[in-house]
C-alpha atoms as a PDB file:
ATOM      1  CA  UNK A   1      52.847  -5.845   6.666  1.00  0.00           C
ATOM      2  CA  UNK A   2      51.517  -5.028   9.845  1.00  0.00           C
ATOM      3  CA  UNK A   3      52.999  -1.208  10.841  1.00  0.00           C
ATOM      4  CA  UNK A   4      54.503  -0.724  14.241  1.00  0.00           C
ATOM      5  CA  UNK A   5      51.312   1.295  16.670  1.00  0.00           C
ATOM      6  CA  UNK A   6      52.887   4.122  18.978  1.00  0.00           C
ATOM      7  CA  UNK A   7      53.430   3.249  23.022  1.00  0.00           C
ATOM      8  CA  UNK A   8      50.549   4.929  24.347  1.00  0.00           C
ATOM      9  CA  UNK A   9      51.197   5.142  28.643  1.00  0.00           C
ATOM     10  CA  UNK A  10      48.667   4.071  30.756  1.00  0.00           C
ATOM     11  CA  UNK A  11      50.104   4.910  33.803  1.00  0.00           C
ATOM     12  CA  UNK A  12      52.180   7.662  35.748  1.00  0.00           C
ATOM     13  CA  UNK A  13      56.255   6.100  36.430  1.00  0.00           C
ATOM     14  CA  UNK A  14      57.223   6.127  40.231  1.00  0.00           C
ATOM     15  CA  UNK A  15      58.827   8.355  39.896  1.00  0.00           C
ATOM     16  CA  UNK A  16      56.613  10.729  38.655  1.00  0.00           C
ATOM     17  CA  UNK A  17      53.571   9.505  40.997  1.00  0.00           C
ATOM     18  CA  UNK A  18      57.050  10.616  43.902  1.00  0.00           C
ATOM     19  CA  UNK A  19      57.053  14.121  42.266  1.00  0.00           C
ATOM     20  CA  UNK A  20      53.364  14.603  42.110  1.00  0.00           C
ATOM     21  CA  UNK A  21      52.531  13.537  46.151  1.00  0.00           C
ATOM     22  CA  UNK A  22      55.683  15.356  47.031  1.00  0.00           C
ATOM     23  CA  UNK A  23      54.499  18.072  45.197  1.00  0.00           C
ATOM     24  CA  UNK A  24      50.790  17.302  47.187  1.00  0.00           C
ATOM     25  CA  UNK A  25      52.402  17.569  50.182  1.00  0.00           C
ATOM     26  CA  UNK A  26      53.724  20.545  50.202  1.00  0.00           C
ATOM     27  CA  UNK A  27      50.655  22.334  48.884  1.00  0.00           C
ATOM     28  CA  UNK A  28      48.695  20.891  52.148  1.00  0.00           C
ATOM     29  CA  UNK A  29      51.902  21.782  54.633  1.00  0.00           C
ATOM     30  CA  UNK A  30      51.077  25.389  53.057  1.00  0.00           C
ATOM     31  CA  UNK A  31      48.069  25.567  53.072  1.00  0.00           C
ATOM     32  CA  UNK A  32      47.548  24.188  56.779  1.00  0.00           C
ATOM     33  CA  UNK A  33      49.976  26.490  57.694  1.00  0.00           C
ATOM     34  CA  UNK A  34      48.257  29.628  56.265  1.00  0.00           C
ATOM     35  CA  UNK A  35      44.711  28.190  57.991  1.00  0.00           C
ATOM     36  CA  UNK A  36      46.756  27.398  61.268  1.00  0.00           C
ATOM     37  CA  UNK A  37      48.730  31.340  61.115  1.00  0.00           C
ATOM     38  CA  UNK A  38      44.704  32.653  60.404  1.00  0.00           C
ATOM     39  CA  UNK A  39      43.789  30.835  63.825  1.00  0.00           C
ATOM     40  CA  UNK A  40      46.439  31.645  65.730  1.00  0.00           C
ATOM     41  CA  UNK A  41      45.680  35.806  64.295  1.00  0.00           C
ATOM     42  CA  UNK A  42      41.773  34.747  64.880  1.00  0.00           C
ATOM     43  CA  UNK A  43      42.626  33.122  68.373  1.00  0.00           C
ATOM     44  CA  UNK A  44      44.954  36.611  69.430  1.00  0.00           C
ATOM     45  CA  UNK A  45      42.751  38.961  68.487  1.00  0.00           C
ATOM     46  CA  UNK A  46      39.348  37.616  70.421  1.00  0.00           C
ATOM     47  CA  UNK A  47      41.404  36.573  73.612  1.00  0.00           C
ATOM     48  CA  UNK A  48      42.842  40.165  73.643  1.00  0.00           C
ATOM     49  CA  UNK A  49      39.466  41.829  73.386  1.00  0.00           C
ATOM     50  CA  UNK A  50      38.007  39.444  75.989  1.00  0.00           C
ATOM     51  CA  UNK A  51      41.114  40.187  78.443  1.00  0.00           C
ATOM     52  CA  UNK A  52      40.120  43.989  77.607  1.00  0.00           C
ATOM     53  CA  UNK A  53      36.911  43.613  78.550  1.00  0.00           C
ATOM     54  CA  UNK A  54      37.723  41.542  81.382  1.00  0.00           C
ATOM     55  CA  UNK A  55      40.207  43.944  82.467  1.00  0.00           C
ATOM     56  CA  UNK A  56      37.747  46.782  82.247  1.00  0.00           C
ATOM     57  CA  UNK A  57      35.254  45.580  84.695  1.00  0.00           C
ATOM     58  CA  UNK A  58      37.796  44.490  87.130  1.00  0.00           C
ATOM     59  CA  UNK A  59      39.032  47.990  86.948  1.00  0.00           C
ATOM     60  CA  UNK A  60      35.599  48.967  88.183  1.00  0.00           C
ATOM     61  CA  UNK A  61      35.490  47.062  90.702  1.00  0.00           C
ATOM     62  CA  UNK A  62      38.797  47.411  92.135  1.00  0.00           C
ATOM     63  CA  UNK A  63      38.770  51.015  92.487  1.00  0.00           C
ATOM     64  CA  UNK A  64      35.388  51.607  94.002  1.00  0.00           C
ATOM     65  CA  UNK A  65      36.322  48.841  96.573  1.00  0.00           C
ATOM     66  CA  UNK A  66      39.136  50.382  97.338  1.00  0.00           C
ATOM     67  CA  UNK A  67      38.505  53.660  97.254  1.00  0.00           C
ATOM     68  CA  UNK A  68      35.240  52.594  99.634  1.00  0.00           C
ATOM     69  CA  UNK A  69      37.625  51.169 101.979  1.00  0.00           C
ATOM     70  CA  UNK A  70      39.965  53.996 101.892  1.00  0.00           C
ATOM     71  CA  UNK A  71      36.600  56.469 103.671  1.00  0.00           C
ATOM     72  CA  UNK A  72      36.200  53.638 106.127  1.00  0.00           C
ATOM     73  CA  UNK A  73      37.092  53.462 109.537  1.00  0.00           C
ATOM     74  CA  UNK A  74      39.939  50.495 109.800  1.00  0.00           C
ATOM     75  CA  UNK A  75      37.786  47.949 111.994  1.00  0.00           C
ATOM     76  CA  UNK A  76      38.118  46.826 115.137  1.00  0.00           C
ATOM     77  CA  UNK A  77      38.962  43.739 114.372  1.00  0.00           C
ATOM     78  CA  UNK A  78      42.430  45.526 113.388  1.00  0.00           C
ATOM     79  CA  UNK A  79      42.831  47.941 115.859  1.00  0.00           C
ATOM     80  CA  UNK A  80      42.271  45.059 118.967  1.00  0.00           C
ATOM     81  CA  UNK A  81      44.777  43.162 116.814  1.00  0.00           C
ATOM     82  CA  UNK A  82      48.374  42.895 119.418  1.00  0.00           C
ATOM     83  CA  UNK A  83      50.101  43.271 115.405  1.00  0.00           C
ATOM     84  CA  UNK A  84      48.491  46.376 113.585  1.00  0.00           C
ATOM     85  CA  UNK A  85      46.655  47.860 116.812  1.00  0.00           C
ATOM     86  CA  UNK A  86      49.959  49.737 117.898  1.00  0.00           C
ATOM     87  CA  UNK A  87      50.347  50.258 113.601  1.00  0.00           C
ATOM     88  CA  UNK A  88      47.562  52.180 112.857  1.00  0.00           C
ATOM     89  CA  UNK A  89      48.306  54.970 116.185  1.00  0.00           C
ATOM     90  CA  UNK A  90      52.024  55.316 114.708  1.00  0.00           C
ATOM     91  CA  UNK A  91      51.262  55.417 110.899  1.00  0.00           C
ATOM     92  CA  UNK A  92      47.275  55.402 110.310  1.00  0.00           C
ATOM     93  CA  UNK A  93      48.462  56.175 106.889  1.00  0.00           C
ATOM     94  CA  UNK A  94      51.012  53.237 106.188  1.00  0.00           C
ATOM     95  CA  UNK A  95      47.926  51.071 108.085  1.00  0.00           C
ATOM     96  CA  UNK A  96      45.314  51.952 106.206  1.00  0.00           C
ATOM     97  CA  UNK A  97      47.006  51.368 103.172  1.00  0.00           C
ATOM     98  CA  UNK A  98      47.386  47.906 104.849  1.00  0.00           C
ATOM     99  CA  UNK A  99      43.695  47.586 105.308  1.00  0.00           C
ATOM    100  CA  UNK A 100      43.144  48.529 101.474  1.00  0.00           C
ATOM    101  CA  UNK A 101      44.869  45.623 100.125  1.00  0.00           C
ATOM    102  CA  UNK A 102      43.799  43.174 102.813  1.00  0.00           C
ATOM    103  CA  UNK A 103      40.239  44.598 101.624  1.00  0.00           C
ATOM    104  CA  UNK A 104      41.473  43.902  97.910  1.00  0.00           C
ATOM    105  CA  UNK A 105      42.860  40.557  98.709  1.00  0.00           C
ATOM    106  CA  UNK A 106      39.179  39.396 100.162  1.00  0.00           C
ATOM    107  CA  UNK A 107      37.349  40.626  97.576  1.00  0.00           C
ATOM    108  CA  UNK A 108      39.777  39.785  94.629  1.00  0.00           C
ATOM    109  CA  UNK A 109      41.556  36.229  95.896  1.00  0.00           C
ATOM    110  CA  UNK A 110      43.581  34.462  93.167  1.00  0.00           C
ATOM    111  CA  UNK A 111      43.540  31.064  94.999  1.00  0.00           C
ATOM    112  CA  UNK A 112      40.230  29.135  97.000  1.00  0.00           C
ATOM    113  CA  UNK A 113      42.707  29.260 100.157  1.00  0.00           C
ATOM    114  CA  UNK A 114      42.598  33.940  99.292  1.00  0.00           C
ATOM    115  CA  UNK A 115      38.606  33.280  99.181  1.00  0.00           C
ATOM    116  CA  UNK A 116      37.892  31.269 101.954  1.00  0.00           C
ATOM    117  CA  UNK A 117      40.572  32.550 104.825  1.00  0.00           C
ATOM    118  CA  UNK A 118      41.461  36.079 103.086  1.00  0.00           C
ATOM    119  CA  UNK A 119      43.677  36.731 105.766  1.00  0.00           C
ATOM    120  CA  UNK A 120      45.540  33.537 106.593  1.00  0.00           C
ATOM    121  CA  UNK A 121      44.154  32.195 109.667  1.00  0.00           C
ATOM    122  CA  UNK A 122      44.088  35.416 111.874  1.00  0.00           C
ATOM    123  CA  UNK A 123      40.253  36.039 111.382  1.00  0.00           C
ATOM    124  CA  UNK A 124      40.255  39.586 111.011  1.00  0.00           C
ATOM    125  CA  UNK A 125      39.180  39.602 107.218  1.00  0.00           C
ATOM    126  CA  UNK A 126      36.268  37.777 106.743  1.00  0.00           C
ATOM    127  CA  UNK A 127      35.632  35.758 103.537  1.00  0.00           C
ATOM    128  CA  UNK A 128      32.064  37.559 101.242  1.00  0.00           C
ATOM    129  CA  UNK A 129      30.126  35.259 101.728  1.00  0.00           C
ATOM    130  CA  UNK A 130      28.917  34.434  97.402  1.00  0.00           C
ATOM    131  CA  UNK A 131      32.597  33.282  97.336  1.00  0.00           C
ATOM    132  CA  UNK A 132      32.122  31.220 100.656  1.00  0.00           C
ATOM    133  CA  UNK A 133      28.884  29.629  99.192  1.00  0.00           C
ATOM    134  CA  UNK A 134      30.341  29.365  95.510  1.00  0.00           C
ATOM    135  CA  UNK A 135      33.073  27.116  96.735  1.00  0.00           C
ATOM    136  CA  UNK A 136      30.507  25.158  99.245  1.00  0.00           C
ATOM    137  CA  UNK A 137      28.439  24.048  96.791  1.00  0.00           C
ATOM    138  CA  UNK A 138      31.162  22.297  94.858  1.00  0.00           C
ATOM    139  CA  UNK A 139      32.862  20.175  97.792  1.00  0.00           C
ATOM    140  CA  UNK A 140      35.860  23.261  97.965  1.00  0.00           C
ATOM    141  CA  UNK A 141      36.517  24.000 101.960  1.00  0.00           C
ATOM    142  CA  UNK A 142      39.838  25.189 103.694  1.00  0.00           C
ATOM    143  CA  UNK A 143      39.690  21.086 105.035  1.00  0.00           C
ATOM    144  CA  UNK A 144      40.288  19.650 101.369  1.00  0.00           C
ATOM    145  CA  UNK A 145      42.633  21.979  99.968  1.00  0.00           C
ATOM    146  CA  UNK A 146      46.154  21.061  99.271  1.00  0.00           C
ATOM    147  CA  UNK A 147      49.264  23.002  99.464  1.00  0.00           C
ATOM    148  CA  UNK A 148      49.606  23.717  95.691  1.00  0.00           C
ATOM    149  CA  UNK A 149      46.352  25.536  94.439  1.00  0.00           C
ATOM    150  CA  UNK A 150      44.902  23.893  91.164  1.00  0.00           C
ATOM    151  CA  UNK A 151      46.057  26.200  87.903  1.00  0.00           C
ATOM    152  CA  UNK A 152      42.908  26.871  87.221  1.00  0.00           C
ATOM    153  CA  UNK A 153      41.830  28.297  90.390  1.00  0.00           C
ATOM    154  CA  UNK A 154      42.757  32.164  89.988  1.00  0.00           C
ATOM    155  CA  UNK A 155      40.640  31.808  86.429  1.00  0.00           C
ATOM    156  CA  UNK A 156      37.562  30.491  88.625  1.00  0.00           C
ATOM    157  CA  UNK A 157      38.159  33.464  91.616  1.00  0.00           C
ATOM    158  CA  UNK A 158      38.209  35.793  88.379  1.00  0.00           C
ATOM    159  CA  UNK A 159      34.889  35.058  87.568  1.00  0.00           C
ATOM    160  CA  UNK A 160      33.656  34.543  90.992  1.00  0.00           C
ATOM    161  CA  UNK A 161      34.673  38.127  91.620  1.00  0.00           C
ATOM    162  CA  UNK A 162      32.989  39.581  88.534  1.00  0.00           C
ATOM    163  CA  UNK A 163      30.044  37.469  88.970  1.00  0.00           C
ATOM    164  CA  UNK A 164      29.136  37.063  93.033  1.00  0.00           C
ATOM    165  CA  UNK A 165      31.393  40.161  93.833  1.00  0.00           C
ATOM    166  CA  UNK A 166      29.835  42.303  95.602  1.00  0.00           C
ATOM    167  CA  UNK A 167      29.137  44.720  93.407  1.00  0.00           C
ATOM    168  CA  UNK A 168      28.169  42.634  90.449  1.00  0.00           C
ATOM    169  CA  UNK A 169      25.070  43.704  89.087  1.00  0.00           C
ATOM    170  CA  UNK A 170      25.460  41.848  85.620  1.00  0.00           C
ATOM    171  CA  UNK A 171      26.208  39.187  84.119  1.00  0.00           C
ATOM    172  CA  UNK A 172      27.643  40.854  80.866  1.00  0.00           C
ATOM    173  CA  UNK A 173      31.321  38.741  81.160  1.00  0.00           C
ATOM    174  CA  UNK A 174      29.753  35.309  81.770  1.00  0.00           C
ATOM    175  CA  UNK A 175      27.975  36.055  77.885  1.00  0.00           C
ATOM    176  CA  UNK A 176      31.173  36.837  76.383  1.00  0.00           C
ATOM    177  CA  UNK A 177      32.237  34.878  73.193  1.00  0.00           C
ATOM    178  CA  UNK A 178      31.518  31.495  75.186  1.00  0.00           C
ATOM    179  CA  UNK A 179      34.769  32.857  77.187  1.00  0.00           C
ATOM    180  CA  UNK A 180      32.961  31.121  80.520  1.00  0.00           C
ATOM    181  CA  UNK A 181      33.632  26.753  80.434  1.00  0.00           C
ATOM    182  CA  UNK A 182      33.822  24.112  83.690  1.00  0.00           C
ATOM    183  CA  UNK A 183      36.812  23.089  84.039  1.00  0.00           C
ATOM    184  CA  UNK A 184      36.897  19.933  86.779  1.00  0.00           C
ATOM    185  CA  UNK A 185      33.272  21.397  87.641  1.00  0.00           C
ATOM    186  CA  UNK A 186      34.109  25.541  88.317  1.00  0.00           C
ATOM    187  CA  UNK A 187      33.217  27.862  86.467  1.00  0.00           C
ATOM    188  CA  UNK A 188      35.651  29.985  84.871  1.00  0.00           C
ATOM    189  CA  UNK A 189      37.260  32.553  82.240  1.00  0.00           C
ATOM    190  CA  UNK A 190      38.969  30.457  79.402  1.00  0.00           C
ATOM    191  CA  UNK A 191      40.839  32.336  76.150  1.00  0.00           C
ATOM    192  CA  UNK A 192      39.961  31.255  72.683  1.00  0.00           C
ATOM    193  CA  UNK A 193      42.492  28.115  72.978  1.00  0.00           C
ATOM    194  CA  UNK A 194      39.593  26.285  76.054  1.00  0.00           C
ATOM    195  CA  UNK A 195      42.992  27.360  78.586  1.00  0.00           C
ATOM    196  CA  UNK A 196      41.973  28.812  81.946  1.00  0.00           C
ATOM    197  CA  UNK A 197      43.766  32.294  81.578  1.00  0.00           C
ATOM    198  CA  UNK A 198      45.233  33.287  84.836  1.00  0.00           C
ATOM    199  CA  UNK A 199      44.235  36.143  87.403  1.00  0.00           C
ATOM    200  CA  UNK A 200      47.413  37.756  88.998  1.00  0.00           C
ATOM    201  CA  UNK A 201      46.327  40.129  91.600  1.00  0.00           C
ATOM    202  CA  UNK A 202      50.248  41.790  91.646  1.00  0.00           C
ATOM    203  CA  UNK A 203      52.274  39.539  90.136  1.00  0.00           C
ATOM    204  CA  UNK A 204      56.172  39.531  92.264  1.00  0.00           C
ATOM    205  CA  UNK A 205      58.063  38.374  88.971  1.00  0.00           C
ATOM    206  CA  UNK A 206      61.175  37.421  89.127  1.00  0.00           C
ATOM    207  CA  UNK A 207      64.453  39.382  86.845  1.00  0.00           C
ATOM    208  CA  UNK A 208      63.369  37.061  83.863  1.00  0.00           C
ATOM    209  CA  UNK A 209      59.986  37.754  84.515  1.00  0.00           C
ATOM    210  CA  UNK A 210      60.297  41.555  82.650  1.00  0.00           C
ATOM    211  CA  UNK A 211      60.412  40.244  79.689  1.00  0.00           C
ATOM    212  CA  UNK A 212      57.323  38.258  79.965  1.00  0.00           C
ATOM    213  CA  UNK A 213      55.524  41.169  82.120  1.00  0.00           C
ATOM    214  CA  UNK A 214      55.926  43.945  80.240  1.00  0.00           C
ATOM    215  CA  UNK A 215      57.290  46.771  82.815  1.00  0.00           C
ATOM    216  CA  UNK A 216      55.541  50.215  84.130  1.00  0.00           C
ATOM    217  CA  UNK A 217      55.627  52.999  82.304  1.00  0.00           C
ATOM    218  CA  UNK A 218      56.530  55.226  84.948  1.00  0.00           C
ATOM    219  CA  UNK A 219      58.598  53.550  88.063  1.00  0.00           C
ATOM    220  CA  UNK A 220      56.934  51.940  90.435  1.00  0.00           C
ATOM    221  CA  UNK A 221      53.587  51.167  90.734  1.00  0.00           C
ATOM    222  CA  UNK A 222      50.866  50.192  93.404  1.00  0.00           C
ATOM    223  CA  UNK A 223      47.338  51.357  92.755  1.00  0.00           C
ATOM    224  CA  UNK A 224      46.336  50.081  96.212  1.00  0.00           C
ATOM    225  CA  UNK A 225      49.073  52.490  97.327  1.00  0.00           C
ATOM    226  CA  UNK A 226      49.206  55.191  95.119  1.00  0.00           C
ATOM    227  CA  UNK A 227      51.618  57.215  97.302  1.00  0.00           C
ATOM    228  CA  UNK A 228      53.969  54.048  97.742  1.00  0.00           C
ATOM    229  CA  UNK A 229      53.929  54.910 101.362  1.00  0.00           C
ATOM    230  CA  UNK A 230      54.745  50.969 101.940  1.00  0.00           C
ATOM    231  CA  UNK A 231      58.494  52.065 100.147  1.00  0.00           C
ATOM    232  CA  UNK A 232      59.288  54.073 102.099  1.00  0.00           C
ATOM    233  CA  UNK A 233      62.802  53.575 104.616  1.00  0.00           C
ATOM    234  CA  UNK A 234      61.920  54.781 108.048  1.00  0.00           C
ATOM    235  CA  UNK A 235      58.735  52.933 108.209  1.00  0.00           C
ATOM    236  CA  UNK A 236      60.885  50.226 107.577  1.00  0.00           C
ATOM    237  CA  UNK A 237      63.835  51.444 110.240  1.00  0.00           C
ATOM    238  CA  UNK A 238      61.570  53.259 113.358  1.00  0.00           C
ATOM    239  CA  UNK A 239      61.092  49.233 114.855  1.00  0.00           C
ATOM    240  CA  UNK A 240      57.401  48.439 112.970  1.00  0.00           C
ATOM    241  CA  UNK A 241      59.150  45.646 110.911  1.00  0.00           C
ATOM    242  CA  UNK A 242      57.869  43.017 112.236  1.00  0.00           C
ATOM    243  CA  UNK A 243      54.207  44.174 111.685  1.00  0.00           C
ATOM    244  CA  UNK A 244      54.659  45.452 108.233  1.00  0.00           C
ATOM    245  CA  UNK A 245      56.073  42.052 107.958  1.00  0.00           C
ATOM    246  CA  UNK A 246      53.707  40.116 109.212  1.00  0.00           C
ATOM    247  CA  UNK A 247      51.369  42.300 107.156  1.00  0.00           C
ATOM    248  CA  UNK A 248      52.991  42.042 103.864  1.00  0.00           C
ATOM    249  CA  UNK A 249      52.995  39.045 103.655  1.00  0.00           C
ATOM    250  CA  UNK A 250      49.661  38.700 103.747  1.00  0.00           C
ATOM    251  CA  UNK A 251      48.949  41.056 100.620  1.00  0.00           C
ATOM    252  CA  UNK A 252      51.729  40.601  98.756  1.00  0.00           C
ATOM    253  CA  UNK A 253      55.213  39.110  98.975  1.00  0.00           C
ATOM    254  CA  UNK A 254      57.302  41.982  98.960  1.00  0.00           C
ATOM    255  CA  UNK A 255      59.380  42.152 102.267  1.00  0.00           C
ATOM    256  CA  UNK A 256      61.758  44.161 103.442  1.00  0.00           C
ATOM    257  CA  UNK A 257      65.397  43.130 103.364  1.00  0.00           C
ATOM    258  CA  UNK A 258      67.888  44.727 105.916  1.00  0.00           C
ATOM    259  CA  UNK A 259      65.483  47.449 106.976  1.00  0.00           C
ATOM    260  CA  UNK A 260      65.349  48.464 103.669  1.00  0.00           C
ATOM    261  CA  UNK A 261      62.222  47.250 101.065  1.00  0.00           C
ATOM    262  CA  UNK A 262      62.974  44.522  98.182  1.00  0.00           C
ATOM    263  CA  UNK A 263      60.904  44.249  94.512  1.00  0.00           C
ATOM    264  CA  UNK A 264      61.491  42.839  91.991  1.00  0.00           C
ATOM    265  CA  UNK A 265      59.382  43.785  89.323  1.00  0.00           C
ATOM    266  CA  UNK A 266      58.367  47.348  88.884  1.00  0.00           C
ATOM    267  CA  UNK A 267      55.018  47.582  89.259  1.00  0.00           C
ATOM    268  CA  UNK A 268      51.840  46.111  91.474  1.00  0.00           C
ATOM    269  CA  UNK A 269      49.129  46.296  89.248  1.00  0.00           C
ATOM    270  CA  UNK A 270      47.198  43.274  88.276  1.00  0.00           C
ATOM    271  CA  UNK A 271      47.091  41.605  85.170  1.00  0.00           C
ATOM    272  CA  UNK A 272      45.067  38.487  83.600  1.00  0.00           C
ATOM    273  CA  UNK A 273      47.248  36.101  81.159  1.00  0.00           C
ATOM    274  CA  UNK A 274      45.988  33.745  78.171  1.00  0.00           C
ATOM    275  CA  UNK A 275      48.899  30.899  77.979  1.00  0.00           C
ATOM    276  CA  UNK A 276      48.943  31.927  74.161  1.00  0.00           C
ATOM    277  CA  UNK A 277      47.264  29.190  70.940  1.00  0.00           C
ATOM    278  CA  UNK A 278      50.755  27.254  72.250  1.00  0.00           C
ATOM    279  CA  UNK A 279      48.224  26.723  76.111  1.00  0.00           C
ATOM    280  CA  UNK A 280      52.042  27.533  77.331  1.00  0.00           C
ATOM    281  CA  UNK A 281      52.494  29.880  79.722  1.00  0.00           C
ATOM    282  CA  UNK A 282      56.274  29.072  81.006  1.00  0.00           C
ATOM    283  CA  UNK A 283      55.120  30.474  85.014  1.00  0.00           C
ATOM    284  CA  UNK A 284      56.323  28.718  87.495  1.00  0.00           C
ATOM    285  CA  UNK A 285      54.545  30.879  90.675  1.00  0.00           C
ATOM    286  CA  UNK A 286      50.340  31.590  89.541  1.00  0.00           C
ATOM    287  CA  UNK A 287      49.944  33.791  92.221  1.00  0.00           C
ATOM    288  CA  UNK A 288      52.991  35.922  91.641  1.00  0.00           C
ATOM    289  CA  UNK A 289      53.864  34.767  87.859  1.00  0.00           C
ATOM    290  CA  UNK A 290      57.949  34.482  88.706  1.00  0.00           C
ATOM    291  CA  UNK A 291      59.049  33.033  85.714  1.00  0.00           C
ATOM    292  CA  UNK A 292      59.664  28.481  85.112  1.00  0.00           C
ATOM    293  CA  UNK A 293      63.556  29.518  83.203  1.00  0.00           C
ATOM    294  CA  UNK A 294      62.990  25.333  83.443  1.00  0.00           C
ATOM    295  CA  UNK A 295      60.591  24.358  81.178  1.00  0.00           C
ATOM    296  CA  UNK A 296      60.149  28.127  78.944  1.00  0.00           C
ATOM    297  CA  UNK A 297      57.444  27.670  76.955  1.00  0.00           C
ATOM    298  CA  UNK A 298      57.740  26.958  73.130  1.00  0.00           C
ATOM    299  CA  UNK A 299      56.823  31.217  72.218  1.00  0.00           C
ATOM    300  CA  UNK A 300      55.983  33.874  73.867  1.00  0.00           C
ATOM    301  CA  UNK A 301      52.951  33.924  72.339  1.00  0.00           C
ATOM    302  CA  UNK A 302      51.425  35.185  75.859  1.00  0.00           C
ATOM    303  CA  UNK A 303      48.424  37.714  75.812  1.00  0.00           C
ATOM    304  CA  UNK A 304      48.009  40.200  78.048  1.00  0.00           C
ATOM    305  CA  UNK A 305      46.335  43.332  79.538  1.00  0.00           C
ATOM    306  CA  UNK A 306      47.442  46.708  79.608  1.00  0.00           C
ATOM    307  CA  UNK A 307      48.467  47.631  83.146  1.00  0.00           C
ATOM    308  CA  UNK A 308      46.390  49.505  85.477  1.00  0.00           C
ATOM    309  CA  UNK A 309      47.106  53.924  84.945  1.00  0.00           C
END
């Protein structure tokens, strides 16, 4: 009599297959998540290192050029201007501050338009010839520019200032970890995720910008006006308001209101920003760094330089 043989399974049941596949999927998800976190942390560290190096170089250049402007007599173009000329006689210290700011604007533009026409059509501040040549070689002229700057313009301008500025004698920053790439035919600094950095000479954000940009350590901070002369109330109430309004509009967007200065940010210190791993900076105006509340980034992962002290 033939005995029954024990049953041997040759395949998993459907339920067992589903369980195994689910376990594998969970393990893959956890592995990918850990890998992305590691890459994100590595990218953030590399970007912070880049920003620190760029900030150091930028601080050195701005200090040299601001000191030089303070020591230089205000040129005839300013003295002959019908608005600025009388201001030099009445408020020479304030006039010097505005002159320094205009010089820094020419040396450290944040848009192509600023690079080509730093005095907004007044002709009192000449553009840096190397910047004009750099942009001309890439078919950029005032006539070709649109009303709104492109998102990469400030990064191109930062690269241009550090590489082609009058006092620049080193290509040190251009080889920092592959941080210089071409975007639409322009060399610019990019973060670890390939997104162009944002450079702002005078960040004037809204109230909500404080959480994005941080705040100055000790009250108002303006490196190009260390004595805060442009905040002197008597300056606004002495009949020179129109002169200040004309020229403050050229150097930064702080204007007096009702005879008193209105400033929404605690600092005018330059800042360099990376949009972070999500590649979204959450800014509405890249030249003033105002926050876009209607389209915030997925996470507040922006990487910023420390403020100039």
